[in-house]
Structure formats: structure tokens, C-alpha cells
PDB file of C-alpha atoms in Angstrom:
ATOM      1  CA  UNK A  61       0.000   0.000   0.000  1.00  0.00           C
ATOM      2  CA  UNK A  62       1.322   3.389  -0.684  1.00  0.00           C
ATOM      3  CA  UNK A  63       2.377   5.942   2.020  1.00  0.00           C
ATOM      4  CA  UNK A  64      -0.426   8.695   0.591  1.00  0.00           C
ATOM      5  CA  UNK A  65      -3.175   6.006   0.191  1.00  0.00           C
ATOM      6  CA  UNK A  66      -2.114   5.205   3.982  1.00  0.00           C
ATOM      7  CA  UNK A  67      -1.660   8.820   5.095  1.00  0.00           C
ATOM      8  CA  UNK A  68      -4.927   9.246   3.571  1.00  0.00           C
ATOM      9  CA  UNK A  69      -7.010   6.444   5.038  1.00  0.00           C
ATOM     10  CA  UNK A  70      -5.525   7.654   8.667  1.00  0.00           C
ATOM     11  CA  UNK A  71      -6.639  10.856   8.457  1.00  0.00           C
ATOM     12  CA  UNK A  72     -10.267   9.764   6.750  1.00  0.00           C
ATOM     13  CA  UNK A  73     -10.635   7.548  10.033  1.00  0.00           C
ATOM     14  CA  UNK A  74      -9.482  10.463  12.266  1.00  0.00           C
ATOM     15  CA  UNK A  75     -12.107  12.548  11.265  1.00  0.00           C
ATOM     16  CA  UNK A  76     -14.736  10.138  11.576  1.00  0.00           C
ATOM     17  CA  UNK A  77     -14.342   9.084  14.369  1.00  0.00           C
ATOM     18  CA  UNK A  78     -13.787  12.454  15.543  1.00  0.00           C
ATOM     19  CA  UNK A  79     -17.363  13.093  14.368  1.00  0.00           C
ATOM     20  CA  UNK A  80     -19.143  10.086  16.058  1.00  0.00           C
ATOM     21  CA  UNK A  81     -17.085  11.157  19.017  1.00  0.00           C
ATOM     22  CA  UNK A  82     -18.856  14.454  19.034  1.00  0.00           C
ATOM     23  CA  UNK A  83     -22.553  12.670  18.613  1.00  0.00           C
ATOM     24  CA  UNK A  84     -21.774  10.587  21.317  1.00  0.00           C
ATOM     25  CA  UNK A  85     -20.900  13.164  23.540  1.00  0.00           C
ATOM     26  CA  UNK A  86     -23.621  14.797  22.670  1.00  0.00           C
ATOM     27  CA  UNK A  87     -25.945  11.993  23.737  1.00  0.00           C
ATOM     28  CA  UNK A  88     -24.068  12.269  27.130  1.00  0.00           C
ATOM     29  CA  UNK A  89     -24.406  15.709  27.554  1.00  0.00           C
ATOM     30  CA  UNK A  90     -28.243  15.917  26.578  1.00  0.00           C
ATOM     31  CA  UNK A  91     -28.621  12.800  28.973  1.00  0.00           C
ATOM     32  CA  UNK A  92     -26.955  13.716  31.784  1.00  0.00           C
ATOM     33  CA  UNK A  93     -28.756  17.149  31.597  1.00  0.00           C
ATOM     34  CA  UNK A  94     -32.142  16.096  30.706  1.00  0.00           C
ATOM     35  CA  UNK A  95     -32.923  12.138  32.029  1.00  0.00           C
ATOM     36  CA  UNK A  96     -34.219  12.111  28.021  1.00  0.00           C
ATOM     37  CA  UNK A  97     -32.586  10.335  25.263  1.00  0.00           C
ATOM     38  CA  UNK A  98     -32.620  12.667  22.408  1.00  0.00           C
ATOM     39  CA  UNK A  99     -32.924  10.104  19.421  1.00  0.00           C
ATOM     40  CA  UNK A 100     -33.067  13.672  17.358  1.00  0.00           C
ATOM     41  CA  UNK A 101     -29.376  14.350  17.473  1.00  0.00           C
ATOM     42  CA  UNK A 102     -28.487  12.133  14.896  1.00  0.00           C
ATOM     43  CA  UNK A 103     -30.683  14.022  12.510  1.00  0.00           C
ATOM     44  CA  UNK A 104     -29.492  17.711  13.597  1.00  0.00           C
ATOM     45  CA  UNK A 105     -26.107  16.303  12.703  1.00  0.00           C
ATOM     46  CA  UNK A 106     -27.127  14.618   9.667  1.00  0.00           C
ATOM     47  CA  UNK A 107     -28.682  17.918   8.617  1.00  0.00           C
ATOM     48  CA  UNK A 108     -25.667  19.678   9.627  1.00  0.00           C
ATOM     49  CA  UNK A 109     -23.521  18.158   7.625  1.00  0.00           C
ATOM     50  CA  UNK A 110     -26.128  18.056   4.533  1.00  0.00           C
ATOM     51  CA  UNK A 111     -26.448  21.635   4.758  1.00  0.00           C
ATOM     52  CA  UNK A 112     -22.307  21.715   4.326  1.00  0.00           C
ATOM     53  CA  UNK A 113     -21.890  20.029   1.570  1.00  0.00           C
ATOM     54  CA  UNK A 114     -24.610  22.249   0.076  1.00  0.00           C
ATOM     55  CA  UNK A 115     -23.369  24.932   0.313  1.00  0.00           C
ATOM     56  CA  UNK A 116     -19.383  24.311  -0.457  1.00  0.00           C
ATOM     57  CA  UNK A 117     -19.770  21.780  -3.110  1.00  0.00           C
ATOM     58  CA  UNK A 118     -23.186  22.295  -4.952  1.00  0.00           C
ATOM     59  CA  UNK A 119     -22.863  26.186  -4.383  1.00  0.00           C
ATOM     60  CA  UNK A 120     -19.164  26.242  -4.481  1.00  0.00           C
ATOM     61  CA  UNK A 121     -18.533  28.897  -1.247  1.00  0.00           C
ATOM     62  CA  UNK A 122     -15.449  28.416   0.184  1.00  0.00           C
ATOM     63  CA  UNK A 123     -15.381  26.268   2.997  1.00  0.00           C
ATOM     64  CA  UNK A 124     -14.461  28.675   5.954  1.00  0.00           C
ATOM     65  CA  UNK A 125     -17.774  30.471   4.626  1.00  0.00           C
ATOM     66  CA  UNK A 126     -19.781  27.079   4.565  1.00  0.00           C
ATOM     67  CA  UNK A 127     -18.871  26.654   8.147  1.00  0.00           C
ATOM     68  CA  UNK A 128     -20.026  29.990   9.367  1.00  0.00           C
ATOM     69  CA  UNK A 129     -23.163  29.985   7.183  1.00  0.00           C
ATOM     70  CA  UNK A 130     -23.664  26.097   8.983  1.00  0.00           C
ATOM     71  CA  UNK A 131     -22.825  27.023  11.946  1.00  0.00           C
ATOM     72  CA  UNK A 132     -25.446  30.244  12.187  1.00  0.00           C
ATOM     73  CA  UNK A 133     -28.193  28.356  10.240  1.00  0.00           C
ATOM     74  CA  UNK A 134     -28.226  25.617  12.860  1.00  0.00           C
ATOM     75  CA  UNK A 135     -27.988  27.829  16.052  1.00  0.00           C
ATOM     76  CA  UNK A 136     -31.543  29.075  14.207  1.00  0.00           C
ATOM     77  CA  UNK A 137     -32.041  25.664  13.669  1.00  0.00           C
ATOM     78  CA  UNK A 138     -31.750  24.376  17.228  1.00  0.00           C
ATOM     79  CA  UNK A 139     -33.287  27.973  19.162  1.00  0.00           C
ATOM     80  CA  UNK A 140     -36.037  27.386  16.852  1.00  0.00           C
ATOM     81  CA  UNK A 141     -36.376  23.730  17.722  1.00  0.00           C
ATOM     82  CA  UNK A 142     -36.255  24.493  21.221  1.00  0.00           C
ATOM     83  CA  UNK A 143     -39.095  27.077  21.394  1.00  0.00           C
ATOM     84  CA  UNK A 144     -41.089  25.531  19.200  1.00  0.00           C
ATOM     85  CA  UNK A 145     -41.198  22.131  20.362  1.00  0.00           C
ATOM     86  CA  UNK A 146     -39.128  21.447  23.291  1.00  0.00           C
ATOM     87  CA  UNK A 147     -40.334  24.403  25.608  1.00  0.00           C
ATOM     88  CA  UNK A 148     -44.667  23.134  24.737  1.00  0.00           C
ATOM     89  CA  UNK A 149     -43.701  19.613  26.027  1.00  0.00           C
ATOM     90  CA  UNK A 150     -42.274  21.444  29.268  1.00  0.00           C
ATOM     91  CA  UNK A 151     -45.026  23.620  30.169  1.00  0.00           C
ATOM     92  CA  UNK A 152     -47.300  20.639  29.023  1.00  0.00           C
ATOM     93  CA  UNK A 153     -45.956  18.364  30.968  1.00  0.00           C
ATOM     94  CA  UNK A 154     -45.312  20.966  34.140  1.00  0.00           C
ATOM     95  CA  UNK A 155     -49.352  22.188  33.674  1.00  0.00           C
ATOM     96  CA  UNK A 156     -51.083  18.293  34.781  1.00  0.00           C
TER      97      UNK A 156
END
């Protein structure tokens, strides 16, 4: 096998796993915080990550401004989610 294909493959796996590290985490962090498994995660990632490759290969931005775009779309993302959904099951659940 050749050193780049090598190099390459190492790196590939680094940032993978670097990735499911951070959903994992995630899933401790919204568990420890909440009692609640948050099977929703997975899908503000996967929409996350959707949204990136949007925008820096089908749109062609550069990538430092498909991670800011990302980045800002998703905090509106996730605010919205909160308020919208997260907050009525509170107060519903806080009002029997």
C-alpha cells in the first residue's frame, strides 16, 4: 500500500471518528442534563452536515464560509427547535 493512500485512510478515520465522538458526547451531555434520550441528534447532525456540503460543493462557497453559514443556520435551527417544540412539552408536561 502506498504511504499517501495510507496517510490518507488515517486521516479519513481520524475525522470520523472524531465526528461520532462528538454525537456521542452529545448523547451524554443531553442525557446527563435532561434524564431524556434525544434520538433527534443524529438528525441535527445529519442535517448539519447536509447543509455543508450544500453549500461548499453544490454552491461552491469556500469552505471557511460554509462553516459559518452552517454554523449560524443551525444555532436558528436548534433555538427554533427548542421554542417551538421542546419548551410546549415542558409547560405541558409541568401544567397536569
Amino acid at each position: 500500500m502506498a504511504m499517501g493512500i495510507a496517510l490518507q485512510l488515517l486521516f479519513t478515520g481520524l475525522g470520523i471518528g472524531s465526528i461520532y465522538a462528538l454525537v456521542a458526547l452529545g448523547f451524554v451531555l443531553i442525557y446527563r442534563a435532561t434524564n431524556v434520550v434525544n434520538f433527534a441528534q443524529g438528525d441535527f447532525a445529519m442535517l448539519g452536515a447536509f447543509s455543508m456540503v450544500v453549500l461548499c460543493i453544490d454552491m461552491q462557497l469556500p469552505y471557511w464560509l460554509g462553516i459559518l453559514i452552517t454554523l449560524a443556520a443551525m444555532l436558528v435551527f436548534g433555538a427554533l427547535f427548542n421554542f417551538a417544540v421542546t419548551i410546549r412539552c415542558e409547560i405541558a408536561a409541568f401544567s397536569r
